[in-house]
């Protein structure tokens, strides 16, 4: 996992409060719901078909005196989109409600996923990039140059 969170953005977005709102965003079928379930302890249904998550799901994690409200968003390829699922995601991502975005990307299809990542970076919201499905990448004897991504 790599992150891009400028210190001044943390202060500007009010990160030092008791509740932090986190959006789990990324292309369809990259593992957002799996991460959501791990963080919240909930049992969001996981499926490997387009449009599986069609509305946002919310849960929370309490840790070190902070409440992290975590929102699992439908898969989205671009901020300039018109499908119902992607509109739900876009509207939440660009709202003032989001303190941090965790952009879940598929290690096996990095180029396609990073198109959306670059759009998220332009929003100037603190962003954490979670590279998922590394086990599949390794089985294919492939690697990611993490230094190049920084």
PDB file of C-alpha atoms in Angstrom:
ATOM      1  CA  UNK A   1       0.000   0.000   0.000  1.00  0.00           C
ATOM      2  CA  UNK A   2       1.199   3.493  -0.791  1.00  0.00           C
ATOM      3  CA  UNK A   3      -0.276   6.791   0.266  1.00  0.00           C
ATOM      4  CA  UNK A   4      -0.361  10.363  -0.929  1.00  0.00           C
ATOM      5  CA  UNK A   5      -1.548  12.532   1.961  1.00  0.00           C
ATOM      6  CA  UNK A   6       0.065  15.977   2.232  1.00  0.00           C
ATOM      7  CA  UNK A   7       0.284  17.086   5.874  1.00  0.00           C
ATOM      8  CA  UNK A   8      -1.385  20.431   5.178  1.00  0.00           C
ATOM      9  CA  UNK A   9      -4.398  18.637   3.625  1.00  0.00           C
ATOM     10  CA  UNK A  10      -4.930  16.708   6.862  1.00  0.00           C
ATOM     11  CA  UNK A  11      -5.271  19.934   8.791  1.00  0.00           C
ATOM     12  CA  UNK A  12      -7.327  21.656   6.103  1.00  0.00           C
ATOM     13  CA  UNK A  13      -9.844  18.784   5.894  1.00  0.00           C
ATOM     14  CA  UNK A  14     -10.243  18.569   9.671  1.00  0.00           C
ATOM     15  CA  UNK A  15      -8.523  15.212  10.099  1.00  0.00           C
ATOM     16  CA  UNK A  16      -7.886  15.849  13.784  1.00  0.00           C
ATOM     17  CA  UNK A  17     -11.513  15.440  14.795  1.00  0.00           C
ATOM     18  CA  UNK A  18     -13.295  12.543  16.461  1.00  0.00           C
ATOM     19  CA  UNK A  19     -14.933  11.257  13.261  1.00  0.00           C
ATOM     20  CA  UNK A  20     -13.133  10.661   9.963  1.00  0.00           C
ATOM     21  CA  UNK A  21     -15.152   9.897   6.824  1.00  0.00           C
ATOM     22  CA  UNK A  22     -13.454   7.468   4.446  1.00  0.00           C
ATOM     23  CA  UNK A  23     -14.615   6.589   0.926  1.00  0.00           C
ATOM     24  CA  UNK A  24     -13.577   3.211  -0.523  1.00  0.00           C
ATOM     25  CA  UNK A  25     -13.462   3.927  -4.245  1.00  0.00           C
ATOM     26  CA  UNK A  26     -12.195   2.118  -7.317  1.00  0.00           C
ATOM     27  CA  UNK A  27     -13.063   0.219 -10.453  1.00  0.00           C
ATOM     28  CA  UNK A  28     -15.605  -2.626 -10.242  1.00  0.00           C
ATOM     29  CA  UNK A  29     -14.396  -5.964  -8.825  1.00  0.00           C
ATOM     30  CA  UNK A  30     -11.147  -4.724  -7.251  1.00  0.00           C
ATOM     31  CA  UNK A  31     -12.000  -5.856  -3.717  1.00  0.00           C
ATOM     32  CA  UNK A  32     -13.548  -2.760  -2.132  1.00  0.00           C
ATOM     33  CA  UNK A  33     -16.249  -4.773  -0.357  1.00  0.00           C
ATOM     34  CA  UNK A  34     -13.699  -7.273   0.980  1.00  0.00           C
ATOM     35  CA  UNK A  35     -11.714  -4.413   2.532  1.00  0.00           C
ATOM     36  CA  UNK A  36     -14.939  -2.841   3.832  1.00  0.00           C
ATOM     37  CA  UNK A  37     -15.882  -6.110   5.562  1.00  0.00           C
ATOM     38  CA  UNK A  38     -12.404  -6.472   7.078  1.00  0.00           C
ATOM     39  CA  UNK A  39     -12.408  -2.920   8.461  1.00  0.00           C
ATOM     40  CA  UNK A  40     -15.991  -2.818   9.733  1.00  0.00           C
ATOM     41  CA  UNK A  41     -16.639  -6.434  10.706  1.00  0.00           C
ATOM     42  CA  UNK A  42     -19.812  -6.344   8.608  1.00  0.00           C
ATOM     43  CA  UNK A  43     -20.824  -8.880   5.977  1.00  0.00           C
ATOM     44  CA  UNK A  44     -21.357  -6.916   2.797  1.00  0.00           C
ATOM     45  CA  UNK A  45     -22.193  -9.474   0.091  1.00  0.00           C
ATOM     46  CA  UNK A  46     -19.215 -10.024  -2.169  1.00  0.00           C
ATOM     47  CA  UNK A  47     -19.688 -10.916  -5.817  1.00  0.00           C
ATOM     48  CA  UNK A  48     -17.629 -10.973  -8.967  1.00  0.00           C
ATOM     49  CA  UNK A  49     -20.084  -9.470 -11.395  1.00  0.00           C
ATOM     50  CA  UNK A  50     -20.543  -5.945 -12.731  1.00  0.00           C
ATOM     51  CA  UNK A  51     -22.956  -3.820 -10.751  1.00  0.00           C
ATOM     52  CA  UNK A  52     -22.789  -6.021  -7.619  1.00  0.00           C
ATOM     53  CA  UNK A  53     -22.621  -2.966  -5.368  1.00  0.00           C
ATOM     54  CA  UNK A  54     -25.218  -0.517  -6.699  1.00  0.00           C
ATOM     55  CA  UNK A  55     -25.608   1.683  -3.652  1.00  0.00           C
ATOM     56  CA  UNK A  56     -23.209   2.879  -1.034  1.00  0.00           C
ATOM     57  CA  UNK A  57     -22.845   0.807   2.118  1.00  0.00           C
ATOM     58  CA  UNK A  58     -21.752   2.383   5.392  1.00  0.00           C
ATOM     59  CA  UNK A  59     -20.030   0.974   8.449  1.00  0.00           C
ATOM     60  CA  UNK A  60     -17.568   2.173  11.034  1.00  0.00           C
ATOM     61  CA  UNK A  61     -14.393   1.309  12.862  1.00  0.00           C
ATOM     62  CA  UNK A  62     -13.495   2.753  16.269  1.00  0.00           C
ATOM     63  CA  UNK A  63      -9.730   2.985  16.774  1.00  0.00           C
ATOM     64  CA  UNK A  64      -7.506   5.049  19.087  1.00  0.00           C
ATOM     65  CA  UNK A  65     -10.286   7.448  20.050  1.00  0.00           C
ATOM     66  CA  UNK A  66     -11.400   8.070  16.482  1.00  0.00           C
ATOM     67  CA  UNK A  67     -14.504   6.854  14.722  1.00  0.00           C
ATOM     68  CA  UNK A  68     -13.827   6.028  11.096  1.00  0.00           C
ATOM     69  CA  UNK A  69     -17.034   6.097   9.039  1.00  0.00           C
ATOM     70  CA  UNK A  70     -16.266   3.895   6.063  1.00  0.00           C
ATOM     71  CA  UNK A  71     -18.348   4.055   2.886  1.00  0.00           C
ATOM     72  CA  UNK A  72     -18.122   1.215   0.349  1.00  0.00           C
ATOM     73  CA  UNK A  73     -18.986   2.736  -3.023  1.00  0.00           C
ATOM     74  CA  UNK A  74     -20.120   1.072  -6.251  1.00  0.00           C
ATOM     75  CA  UNK A  75     -17.363   0.498  -8.801  1.00  0.00           C
ATOM     76  CA  UNK A  76     -16.458   3.489 -10.940  1.00  0.00           C
ATOM     77  CA  UNK A  77     -14.093   3.888 -13.899  1.00  0.00           C
ATOM     78  CA  UNK A  78     -14.183   7.672 -14.228  1.00  0.00           C
ATOM     79  CA  UNK A  79     -15.583  10.790 -12.577  1.00  0.00           C
ATOM     80  CA  UNK A  80     -17.202  11.714 -15.909  1.00  0.00           C
ATOM     81  CA  UNK A  81     -19.739   8.913 -16.082  1.00  0.00           C
ATOM     82  CA  UNK A  82     -23.469   8.416 -16.433  1.00  0.00           C
ATOM     83  CA  UNK A  83     -24.388   4.934 -15.138  1.00  0.00           C
ATOM     84  CA  UNK A  84     -26.502   4.921 -11.977  1.00  0.00           C
ATOM     85  CA  UNK A  85     -23.893   3.086  -9.884  1.00  0.00           C
ATOM     86  CA  UNK A  86     -21.085   5.389 -10.962  1.00  0.00           C
ATOM     87  CA  UNK A  87     -23.188   8.508 -10.333  1.00  0.00           C
ATOM     88  CA  UNK A  88     -23.752   7.335  -6.734  1.00  0.00           C
ATOM     89  CA  UNK A  89     -19.981   6.989  -6.327  1.00  0.00           C
ATOM     90  CA  UNK A  90     -19.083  10.254  -8.029  1.00  0.00           C
ATOM     91  CA  UNK A  91     -21.572  12.311  -6.024  1.00  0.00           C
ATOM     92  CA  UNK A  92     -20.209  11.009  -2.723  1.00  0.00           C
ATOM     93  CA  UNK A  93     -16.540  11.333  -3.753  1.00  0.00           C
ATOM     94  CA  UNK A  94     -16.905  14.991  -4.736  1.00  0.00           C
ATOM     95  CA  UNK A  95     -19.031  15.886  -1.711  1.00  0.00           C
ATOM     96  CA  UNK A  96     -17.608  17.780   1.234  1.00  0.00           C
ATOM     97  CA  UNK A  97     -18.389  14.739   3.422  1.00  0.00           C
ATOM     98  CA  UNK A  98     -15.204  12.859   2.431  1.00  0.00           C
ATOM     99  CA  UNK A  99     -12.076  13.360   4.553  1.00  0.00           C
ATOM    100  CA  UNK A 100      -9.971  10.605   2.948  1.00  0.00           C
ATOM    101  CA  UNK A 101     -10.344   8.419  -0.144  1.00  0.00           C
ATOM    102  CA  UNK A 102      -8.938   4.900  -0.160  1.00  0.00           C
ATOM    103  CA  UNK A 103      -8.538   4.104  -3.845  1.00  0.00           C
ATOM    104  CA  UNK A 104      -8.525   0.310  -4.200  1.00  0.00           C
ATOM    105  CA  UNK A 105      -6.749  -0.733  -7.399  1.00  0.00           C
ATOM    106  CA  UNK A 106      -6.303  -4.129  -9.041  1.00  0.00           C
ATOM    107  CA  UNK A 107      -2.613  -5.059  -9.278  1.00  0.00           C
ATOM    108  CA  UNK A 108      -3.329  -7.229 -12.328  1.00  0.00           C
ATOM    109  CA  UNK A 109      -4.790  -4.336 -14.318  1.00  0.00           C
ATOM    110  CA  UNK A 110      -2.897  -1.366 -12.969  1.00  0.00           C
ATOM    111  CA  UNK A 111      -2.957   0.836 -16.074  1.00  0.00           C
ATOM    112  CA  UNK A 112      -6.757   0.810 -16.356  1.00  0.00           C
ATOM    113  CA  UNK A 113      -7.168   1.439 -12.622  1.00  0.00           C
ATOM    114  CA  UNK A 114      -4.687   4.326 -12.491  1.00  0.00           C
ATOM    115  CA  UNK A 115      -6.763   6.388 -14.941  1.00  0.00           C
ATOM    116  CA  UNK A 116      -9.312   6.830 -12.138  1.00  0.00           C
ATOM    117  CA  UNK A 117      -6.522   7.340  -9.576  1.00  0.00           C
ATOM    118  CA  UNK A 118      -5.219  10.344 -11.511  1.00  0.00           C
ATOM    119  CA  UNK A 119      -8.706  11.861 -11.519  1.00  0.00           C
ATOM    120  CA  UNK A 120      -8.905  11.402  -7.744  1.00  0.00           C
ATOM    121  CA  UNK A 121      -5.527  13.095  -7.254  1.00  0.00           C
ATOM    122  CA  UNK A 122      -6.868  16.172  -9.038  1.00  0.00           C
ATOM    123  CA  UNK A 123      -9.573  16.539  -6.358  1.00  0.00           C
ATOM    124  CA  UNK A 124      -6.895  17.449  -3.768  1.00  0.00           C
ATOM    125  CA  UNK A 125      -8.540  15.189  -1.156  1.00  0.00           C
ATOM    126  CA  UNK A 126      -6.131  13.060   0.917  1.00  0.00           C
ATOM    127  CA  UNK A 127      -5.725   9.797  -0.988  1.00  0.00           C
ATOM    128  CA  UNK A 128      -4.464   6.357   0.008  1.00  0.00           C
ATOM    129  CA  UNK A 129      -3.824   3.895  -2.800  1.00  0.00           C
ATOM    130  CA  UNK A 130      -4.460   0.279  -1.756  1.00  0.00           C
ATOM    131  CA  UNK A 131      -3.041  -2.115  -4.332  1.00  0.00           C
ATOM    132  CA  UNK A 132      -5.107  -5.288  -4.070  1.00  0.00           C
ATOM    133  CA  UNK A 133      -4.892  -8.733  -5.690  1.00  0.00           C
ATOM    134  CA  UNK A 134      -1.110  -8.943  -5.338  1.00  0.00           C
ATOM    135  CA  UNK A 135      -1.406 -12.724  -4.835  1.00  0.00           C
ATOM    136  CA  UNK A 136      -2.781 -13.109  -8.355  1.00  0.00           C
ATOM    137  CA  UNK A 137      -0.040 -10.885  -9.767  1.00  0.00           C
ATOM    138  CA  UNK A 138       2.657 -12.995  -8.081  1.00  0.00           C
ATOM    139  CA  UNK A 139       1.140 -16.230  -9.411  1.00  0.00           C
ATOM    140  CA  UNK A 140       1.574 -14.737 -12.878  1.00  0.00           C
ATOM    141  CA  UNK A 141       5.252 -14.047 -12.044  1.00  0.00           C
ATOM    142  CA  UNK A 142       4.704 -10.320 -12.430  1.00  0.00           C
ATOM    143  CA  UNK A 143       5.846  -7.408 -10.276  1.00  0.00           C
ATOM    144  CA  UNK A 144       4.983  -3.765  -9.703  1.00  0.00           C
ATOM    145  CA  UNK A 145       7.684  -1.101  -9.571  1.00  0.00           C
ATOM    146  CA  UNK A 146       6.439   0.697  -6.461  1.00  0.00           C
ATOM    147  CA  UNK A 147       9.207   3.320  -6.639  1.00  0.00           C
ATOM    148  CA  UNK A 148       7.988   4.305 -10.103  1.00  0.00           C
ATOM    149  CA  UNK A 149       4.458   4.753  -8.732  1.00  0.00           C
ATOM    150  CA  UNK A 150       5.614   7.242  -6.108  1.00  0.00           C
TER     151      UNK A 150
END
